[in-house]
Amino acid sequence: MNRVLVTGGAGFLGSHVCAELMKSPDHFVTVLDDLSTGKMENIAPFLDSGRFELIRWDVRQPFDRPFDQIFHAACPASPEAYQKSPTSTTKTCVLGTLNMLELAKKYDAKILQFSTSEVYGNPLTPLQNESYFGNVNPVGVRSCYDEGKRCAESLCADFAREFGTKVKIVRIFNTYGPHMDIADGRVVSNFIVQSLRGEPITIHGDGSQTRSFCYADDMVSGILRMMNDTADDFQGPVNLGNPEEIRVIDLARKVLGMTGSSSRLVYKALPGDDPIQRRPDISLAGEKLNWKPKVSLDEGLEKTIRYFRELLTP
Ligand code: UDP
């Protein structure tokens, strides 16, 4: 049995990783999750499998048990969620990662850190590659997450250098799909839910800022490739995302069209330090992991709309 720990395994991406791991009978999956943003529904299908357990745990507390692999995803990830208690977010990023690295070091486990495109801050380059050091406001409203995740990467790199810990770092760009929290404030879920409910679509700023959206299944395949790549034990960091870039306003129009909604657009103030552009250069992932996303935005939105439609149907 491969003993696998997924922190944040009841969350959006964590639960998709669990689903993929559970397909193999060789895995025993342990989830640490305090259910602050994660949901029992996301992991309900695995609870009676005999190869899965949920431990309600805040990763800011040390945890001690042997594992072979650690997927360290635990952290609120939507701007609305991570800004609710910014000091807690920083502690989760830093102390949570430190605790998981200590665990990996003690039991010689391989640990994969869920980092983020937010380490690039408000990027000054149209296409971000891993050698770009970013443009982060260290005292802005997003810094709890941006700097927290940067510090977490730094801890990973130092554990590898100082103790030889087996670390892997993926920088996850905007990802969407089923299991997104209906109320976490992210743009894809907001626009879909607002469209389906016939509520106004909330555009921040003039909607000219861009993002590049990756479907969850593609992201999970990249994450698993990274964990299981043994050829040269590539440490990363590596960008994972879909380079198909779109303006927020165009995403709103697309979602309106696909849902057949007559919701109107309303314009709100652009939140502080909201990046004006974001698009991953994924050539390194192609070269090292032979990975690239397969699901187009239209196809992924179709599936995500279906998920939310079912969720909203009484
Ligand atoms: N956004 C928006 N309306 C919403 C939610 C988000 O216009 O209801 C914008 C947000 O300001 C940002 C982009 O959409 O420019 C992506 O936001 P999200 O919270 O999904 O993630 P981010 O990439 O900012 O971390």
GROMACS .gro file of C-alpha atoms and ligand atoms in nm:
model
  339
    1MET     CA    1   0.000   0.000   0.000
    2ASN     CA    2   0.117   0.344  -0.090
    3ARG     CA    3   0.035   0.568   0.209
    4VAL     CA    4  -0.071   0.902   0.067
    5LEU     CA    5  -0.155   1.214   0.262
    6VAL     CA    6  -0.364   1.488   0.101
    7THR     CA    7  -0.388   1.801   0.313
    8GLY     CA    8  -0.689   2.006   0.215
    9GLY     CA    9  -0.830   1.691   0.054
   10ALA     CA   10  -1.191   1.798   0.109
   11GLY     CA   11  -1.136   2.118  -0.086
   12PHE     CA   12  -1.188   2.186  -0.455
   13LEU     CA   13  -0.859   2.067  -0.603
   14GLY     CA   14  -0.765   1.839  -0.314
   15SER     CA   15  -1.082   1.635  -0.361
   16HIS     CA   16  -1.010   1.591  -0.732
   17VAL     CA   17  -0.663   1.464  -0.642
   18CYS     CA   18  -0.822   1.218  -0.395
   19ALA     CA   19  -1.064   1.098  -0.663
   20GLU     CA   20  -0.776   1.023  -0.897
   21LEU     CA   21  -0.572   0.851  -0.625
   22MET     CA   22  -0.867   0.638  -0.520
   23LYS     CA   23  -0.881   0.485  -0.869
   24SER     CA   24  -0.574   0.281  -0.779
   25PRO     CA   25  -0.629  -0.006  -0.530
   26ASP     CA   26  -0.268   0.038  -0.413
   27HIS     CA   27  -0.339   0.370  -0.241
   28PHE     CA   28  -0.450   0.433   0.113
   29VAL     CA   29  -0.549   0.798   0.124
   30THR     CA   30  -0.550   1.006   0.442
   31VAL     CA   31  -0.698   1.353   0.428
   32LEU     CA   32  -0.616   1.625   0.677
   33ASP     CA   33  -0.874   1.899   0.651
   34ASP     CA   34  -1.025   2.136   0.906
   35LEU     CA   35  -1.329   2.178   0.676
   36SER     CA   36  -1.296   2.555   0.696
   37THR     CA   37  -1.335   2.582   0.321
   38GLY     CA   38  -1.350   2.212   0.228
   39LYS     CA   39  -1.674   2.014   0.217
   40MET     CA   40  -1.772   1.662   0.325
   41GLU     CA   41  -1.975   1.624   0.002
   42ASN     CA   42  -1.652   1.643  -0.198
   43ILE     CA   43  -1.511   1.330  -0.034
   44ALA     CA   44  -1.833   1.147   0.057
   45PRO     CA   45  -1.793   0.884  -0.221
   46PHE     CA   46  -1.466   0.755  -0.067
   47LEU     CA   47  -1.558   0.736   0.300
   48ASP     CA   48  -1.672   0.371   0.298
   49SER     CA   49  -1.401   0.241   0.067
   50GLY     CA   50  -1.179   0.105   0.346
   51ARG     CA   51  -0.885   0.283   0.183
   52PHE     CA   52  -0.968   0.636   0.285
   53GLU     CA   53  -0.984   0.835   0.604
   54LEU     CA   54  -1.056   1.195   0.695
   55ILE     CA   55  -0.887   1.345   0.997
   56ARG     CA   56  -1.021   1.685   1.096
   57TRP     CA   57  -0.700   1.876   1.145
   58ASP     CA   58  -0.562   2.226   1.118
   59VAL     CA   59  -0.224   2.195   0.946
   60ARG     CA   60  -0.092   2.481   1.155
   61GLN     CA   61  -0.060   2.210   1.420
   62PRO     CA   62   0.219   1.953   1.376
   63PHE     CA   63   0.108   1.606   1.267
   64ASP     CA   64   0.307   1.286   1.310
   65ARG     CA   65   0.245   0.969   1.111
   66PRO     CA   66   0.445   0.799   0.835
   67PHE     CA   67   0.349   0.852   0.472
   68ASP     CA   68   0.510   0.780   0.137
   69GLN     CA   69   0.370   1.080  -0.045
   70ILE     CA   70   0.227   1.411   0.074
   71PHE     CA   71   0.013   1.636  -0.145
   72HIS     CA   72   0.012   1.960   0.050
   73ALA     CA   73  -0.288   2.159  -0.069
   74ALA     CA   74  -0.438   2.287   0.257
   75CYS     CA   75  -0.501   2.661   0.241
   76PRO     CA   76  -0.795   2.884   0.155
   77ALA     CA   77  -0.732   2.973  -0.208
   78SER     CA   78  -0.996   3.215  -0.329
   79PRO     CA   79  -0.915   3.584  -0.270
   80GLU     CA   80  -1.238   3.628  -0.076
   81ALA     CA   81  -1.165   3.329   0.150
   82TYR     CA   82  -0.797   3.397   0.209
   83GLN     CA   83  -0.856   3.765   0.288
   84LYS     CA   84  -1.119   3.690   0.557
   85SER     CA   85  -0.850   3.635   0.818
   86PRO     CA   86  -0.525   3.728   0.647
   87THR     CA   87  -0.303   3.650   0.945
   88SER     CA   88  -0.454   3.300   0.967
   89THR     CA   89  -0.381   3.260   0.594
   90THR     CA   90  -0.017   3.351   0.638
   91LYS     CA   91   0.011   3.107   0.927
   92THR     CA   92  -0.151   2.831   0.722
   93CYS     CA   93   0.086   2.895   0.432
   94VAL     CA   94   0.399   2.914   0.642
   95LEU     CA   95   0.338   2.698   0.951
   96GLY     CA   96   0.128   2.448   0.758
   97THR     CA   97   0.403   2.397   0.501
   98LEU     CA   98   0.671   2.385   0.770
   99ASN     CA   99   0.479   2.114   0.956
  100MET     CA  100   0.431   1.907   0.641
  101LEU     CA  101   0.796   1.946   0.544
  102GLU     CA  102   0.900   1.825   0.891
  103LEU     CA  103   0.677   1.523   0.836
  104ALA     CA  104   0.827   1.456   0.493
  105LYS     CA  105   1.178   1.491   0.634
  106LYS     CA  106   1.114   1.259   0.929
  107TYR     CA  107   0.964   0.976   0.722
  108ASP     CA  108   1.153   1.038   0.398
  109ALA     CA  109   0.826   1.105   0.214
  110LYS     CA  110   0.798   1.291  -0.112
  111ILE     CA  111   0.606   1.616  -0.068
  112LEU     CA  112   0.437   1.815  -0.341
  113GLN     CA  113   0.366   2.176  -0.258
  114PHE     CA  114   0.054   2.335  -0.410
  115SER     CA  115   0.195   2.675  -0.494
  116THR     CA  116   0.026   2.935  -0.707
  117SER     CA  117   0.052   3.184  -0.989
  118GLU     CA  118   0.003   3.443  -0.713
  119VAL     CA  119   0.375   3.417  -0.643
  120TYR     CA  120   0.407   3.633  -0.959
  121GLY     CA  121   0.181   3.901  -0.805
  122ASN     CA  122   0.067   4.156  -1.062
  123PRO     CA  123   0.302   4.039  -1.338
  124LEU     CA  124   0.472   4.288  -1.564
  125THR     CA  125   0.525   4.026  -1.835
  126PRO     CA  126   0.235   3.906  -2.054
  127LEU     CA  127   0.346   3.542  -2.024
  128GLN     CA  128   0.484   3.422  -1.691
  129ASN     CA  129   0.757   3.162  -1.684
  130GLU     CA  130   0.924   3.009  -1.381
  131SER     CA  131   1.230   3.233  -1.397
  132TYR     CA  132   1.017   3.546  -1.350
  133PHE     CA  133   1.054   3.659  -0.988
  134GLY     CA  134   0.722   3.839  -0.981
  135ASN     CA  135   0.582   4.175  -0.884
  136VAL     CA  136   0.430   4.135  -0.540
  137ASN     CA  137   0.314   4.409  -0.305
  138PRO     CA  138   0.446   4.286   0.031
  139VAL     CA  139   0.191   4.488   0.233
  140GLY     CA  140  -0.117   4.467   0.008
  141VAL     CA  141  -0.444   4.285   0.073
  142ARG     CA  142  -0.328   3.984  -0.129
  143SER     CA  143   0.013   3.963   0.037
  144CYS     CA  144  -0.100   3.720   0.310
  145TYR     CA  145  -0.145   3.461   0.038
  146ASP     CA  146   0.117   3.579  -0.213
  147GLU     CA  147   0.397   3.621   0.039
  148GLY     CA  148   0.277   3.324   0.242
  149LYS     CA  149   0.302   3.100  -0.063
  150ARG     CA  150   0.636   3.252  -0.160
  151CYS     CA  151   0.769   3.176   0.188
  152ALA     CA  152   0.628   2.823   0.158
  153GLU     CA  153   0.822   2.774  -0.167
  154SER     CA  154   1.132   2.907  -0.002
  155LEU     CA  155   1.090   2.658   0.286
  156CYS     CA  156   1.052   2.374   0.036
  157ALA     CA  157   1.367   2.473  -0.151
  158ASP     CA  158   1.562   2.506   0.175
  159PHE     CA  159   1.444   2.170   0.312
  160ALA     CA  160   1.569   2.015  -0.012
  161ARG     CA  161   1.906   2.195   0.009
  162GLU     CA  162   1.962   2.162   0.383
  163PHE     CA  163   1.815   1.819   0.459
  164GLY     CA  164   1.778   1.651   0.121
  165THR     CA  165   1.399   1.637   0.161
  166LYS     CA  166   1.223   1.520  -0.156
  167VAL     CA  167   1.017   1.823  -0.255
  168LYS     CA  168   0.820   1.918  -0.563
  169ILE     CA  169   0.664   2.256  -0.631
  170VAL     CA  170   0.381   2.325  -0.874
  171ARG     CA  171   0.255   2.677  -0.944
  172ILE     CA  172  -0.115   2.640  -1.006
  173PHE     CA  173  -0.283   2.898  -1.230
  174ASN     CA  174  -0.658   2.968  -1.219
  175THR     CA  175  -0.840   2.636  -1.212
  176TYR     CA  176  -1.213   2.568  -1.226
  177GLY     CA  177  -1.455   2.280  -1.238
  178PRO     CA  178  -1.702   2.080  -1.027
  179HIS     CA  179  -1.655   2.098  -0.647
  180MET     CA  180  -1.578   2.471  -0.655
  181ASP     CA  181  -1.744   2.627  -0.355
  182ILE     CA  182  -2.058   2.803  -0.469
  183ALA     CA  183  -1.987   3.101  -0.242
  184ASP     CA  184  -1.610   3.135  -0.245
  185GLY     CA  185  -1.622   3.438  -0.472
  186ARG     CA  186  -1.408   3.312  -0.758
  187VAL     CA  187  -1.491   3.446  -1.098
  188VAL     CA  188  -1.593   3.126  -1.278
  189SER     CA  189  -1.826   3.002  -1.003
  190ASN     CA  190  -1.963   3.352  -0.944
  191PHE     CA  191  -2.047   3.410  -1.310
  192ILE     CA  192  -2.205   3.068  -1.357
  193VAL     CA  193  -2.412   3.083  -1.039
  194GLN     CA  194  -2.520   3.443  -1.105
  195SER     CA  195  -2.622   3.348  -1.460
  196LEU     CA  196  -2.817   3.042  -1.350
  197ARG     CA  197  -2.998   3.237  -1.080
  198GLY     CA  198  -3.070   3.530  -1.309
  199GLU     CA  199  -2.879   3.760  -1.074
  200PRO     CA  200  -2.656   4.047  -1.194
  201ILE     CA  201  -2.309   3.942  -1.310
  202THR     CA  202  -2.052   4.126  -1.101
  203ILE     CA  203  -1.765   4.257  -1.313
  204HIS     CA  204  -1.474   4.394  -1.113
  205GLY     CA  205  -1.325   4.704  -1.273
  206ASP     CA  206  -1.398   4.732  -1.645
  207GLY     CA  207  -1.339   4.359  -1.695
  208SER     CA  208  -1.037   4.412  -1.918
  209GLN     CA  209  -0.809   4.216  -1.680
  210THR     CA  210  -0.721   3.872  -1.810
  211ARG     CA  211  -0.696   3.524  -1.665
  212SER     CA  212  -0.622   3.184  -1.818
  213PHE     CA  213  -0.845   2.907  -1.691
  214CYS     CA  214  -0.751   2.542  -1.657
  215TYR     CA  215  -1.007   2.265  -1.611
  216ALA     CA  216  -0.965   2.064  -1.290
  217ASP     CA  217  -0.903   1.726  -1.462
  218ASP     CA  218  -0.614   1.871  -1.660
  219MET     CA  219  -0.467   2.026  -1.348
  220VAL     CA  220  -0.487   1.700  -1.154
  221SER     CA  221  -0.315   1.508  -1.434
  222GLY     CA  222  -0.029   1.762  -1.424
  223ILE     CA  223  -0.004   1.740  -1.046
  224LEU     CA  224   0.010   1.359  -1.051
  225ARG     CA  225   0.267   1.357  -1.327
  226MET     CA  226   0.482   1.588  -1.120
  227MET     CA  227   0.452   1.369  -0.809
  228ASN     CA  228   0.522   1.048  -0.998
  229ASP     CA  229   0.794   1.177  -1.227
  230THR     CA  230   1.093   0.974  -1.125
  231ALA     CA  231   1.307   1.021  -1.434
  232ASP     CA  232   1.515   1.305  -1.294
  233ASP     CA  233   1.313   1.380  -0.980
  234PHE     CA  234   1.245   1.725  -1.111
  235GLN     CA  235   1.184   1.957  -0.815
  236GLY     CA  236   1.029   2.252  -0.996
  237PRO     CA  237   0.884   2.500  -0.948
  238VAL     CA  238   0.680   2.431  -1.257
  239ASN     CA  239   0.382   2.624  -1.391
  240LEU     CA  240   0.062   2.426  -1.442
  241GLY     CA  241  -0.225   2.599  -1.616
  242ASN     CA  242  -0.399   2.653  -1.946
  243PRO     CA  243  -0.248   2.933  -2.158
  244GLU     CA  244  -0.586   3.008  -2.323
  245GLU     CA  245  -0.622   3.369  -2.203
  246ILE     CA  246  -0.950   3.559  -2.179
  247ARG     CA  247  -1.066   3.897  -2.049
  248VAL     CA  248  -1.300   3.881  -1.752
  249ILE     CA  249  -1.568   4.069  -1.948
  250ASP     CA  250  -1.547   3.814  -2.229
  251LEU     CA  251  -1.575   3.530  -1.981
  252ALA     CA  252  -1.896   3.690  -1.851
  253ARG     CA  253  -2.040   3.713  -2.203
  254LYS     CA  254  -1.938   3.355  -2.277
  255VAL     CA  255  -2.106   3.223  -1.959
  256LEU     CA  256  -2.418   3.427  -2.032
  257GLY     CA  257  -2.435   3.277  -2.381
  258MET     CA  258  -2.374   2.921  -2.265
  259THR     CA  259  -2.633   2.935  -1.987
  260GLY     CA  260  -2.887   3.123  -2.199
  261SER     CA  261  -2.919   3.368  -1.912
  262SER     CA  262  -3.054   3.720  -1.938
  263SER     CA  263  -2.864   3.843  -1.630
  264ARG     CA  264  -2.733   4.196  -1.670
  265LEU     CA  265  -2.376   4.306  -1.607
  266VAL     CA  266  -2.298   4.529  -1.308
  267TYR     CA  267  -1.963   4.693  -1.256
  268LYS     CA  268  -1.793   4.695  -0.914
  269ALA     CA  269  -1.467   4.849  -0.797
  270LEU     CA  270  -1.155   4.653  -0.886
  271PRO     CA  271  -1.021   4.497  -0.562
  272GLY     CA  272  -0.677   4.606  -0.441
  273ASP     CA  273  -0.375   4.460  -0.622
  274ASP     CA  274  -0.595   4.263  -0.861
  275PRO     CA  275  -0.352   4.139  -1.132
  276ILE     CA  276  -0.421   4.292  -1.473
  277GLN     CA  277  -0.295   3.992  -1.668
  278ARG     CA  278  -0.213   3.629  -1.603
  279ARG     CA  279  -0.108   3.364  -1.849
  280PRO     CA  280   0.122   3.069  -1.784
  281ASP     CA  281   0.417   2.972  -1.996
  282ILE     CA  282   0.390   2.594  -1.971
  283SER     CA  283   0.687   2.498  -2.185
  284LEU     CA  284   0.877   2.364  -1.884
  285ALA     CA  285   0.585   2.134  -1.791
  286GLY     CA  286   0.580   2.015  -2.152
  287GLU     CA  287   0.950   1.946  -2.153
  288LYS     CA  288   0.985   1.785  -1.808
  289LEU     CA  289   0.647   1.617  -1.763
  290ASN     CA  290   0.523   1.583  -2.119
  291TRP     CA  291   0.207   1.755  -1.999
  292LYS     CA  292  -0.030   2.001  -2.150
  293PRO     CA  293  -0.399   2.067  -2.085
  294LYS     CA  294  -0.650   1.899  -2.314
  295VAL     CA  295  -0.984   2.050  -2.214
  296SER     CA  296  -1.087   2.370  -2.392
  297LEU     CA  297  -1.253   2.653  -2.200
  298ASP     CA  298  -1.585   2.588  -2.375
  299GLU     CA  299  -1.577   2.218  -2.292
  300GLY     CA  300  -1.475   2.277  -1.930
  301LEU     CA  301  -1.735   2.549  -1.878
  302GLU     CA  302  -2.002   2.318  -2.019
  303LYS     CA  303  -1.920   2.055  -1.754
  304THR     CA  304  -1.896   2.311  -1.475
  305ILE     CA  305  -2.228   2.470  -1.570
  306ARG     CA  306  -2.386   2.124  -1.562
  307TYR     CA  307  -2.246   2.069  -1.210
  308PHE     CA  308  -2.381   2.399  -1.076
  309ARG     CA  309  -2.715   2.351  -1.252
  310GLU     CA  310  -2.760   2.021  -1.068
  311LEU     CA  311  -2.646   2.173  -0.741
  312LEU     CA  312  -2.896   2.456  -0.773
  313THR     CA  313  -3.187   2.234  -0.871
  314PRO     CA  314  -3.396   2.170  -0.559
  315UDP     N1  315  -1.381   3.888  -1.061
  315UDP     C1  316  -1.492   3.956  -1.115
  315UDP     N2  317  -1.615   3.928  -1.063
  315UDP     C2  318  -1.636   3.838  -0.964
  315UDP     C3  319  -1.523   3.768  -0.911
  315UDP     C4  320  -1.398   3.796  -0.962
  315UDP     O1  321  -1.480   4.038  -1.206
  315UDP     O2  322  -1.751   3.818  -0.924
  315UDP     C5  323  -1.249   3.918  -1.116
  315UDP     C6  324  -1.141   3.941  -1.013
  315UDP     O3  325  -1.141   4.075  -0.968
  315UDP     C7  326  -1.018   3.904  -1.092
  315UDP     C8  327  -1.065   3.788  -1.180
  315UDP     O4  328  -1.206   3.803  -1.187
  315UDP     O5  329  -0.979   4.009  -1.175
  315UDP     C9  330  -1.030   3.651  -1.124
  315UDP     O6  331  -1.074   3.647  -0.991
  315UDP     P1  332  -1.067   3.519  -0.899
  315UDP     O7  333  -1.118   3.561  -0.764
  315UDP     O8  334  -1.136   3.405  -0.963
  315UDP     O9  335  -0.914   3.476  -0.888
  315UDP     P2  336  -0.773   3.552  -0.894
  315UDP    O10  337  -0.719   3.516  -1.027
  315UDP    O11  338  -0.794   3.701  -0.883
  315UDP    O12  339  -0.697   3.496  -0.781
   0.00000   0.00000   0.00000
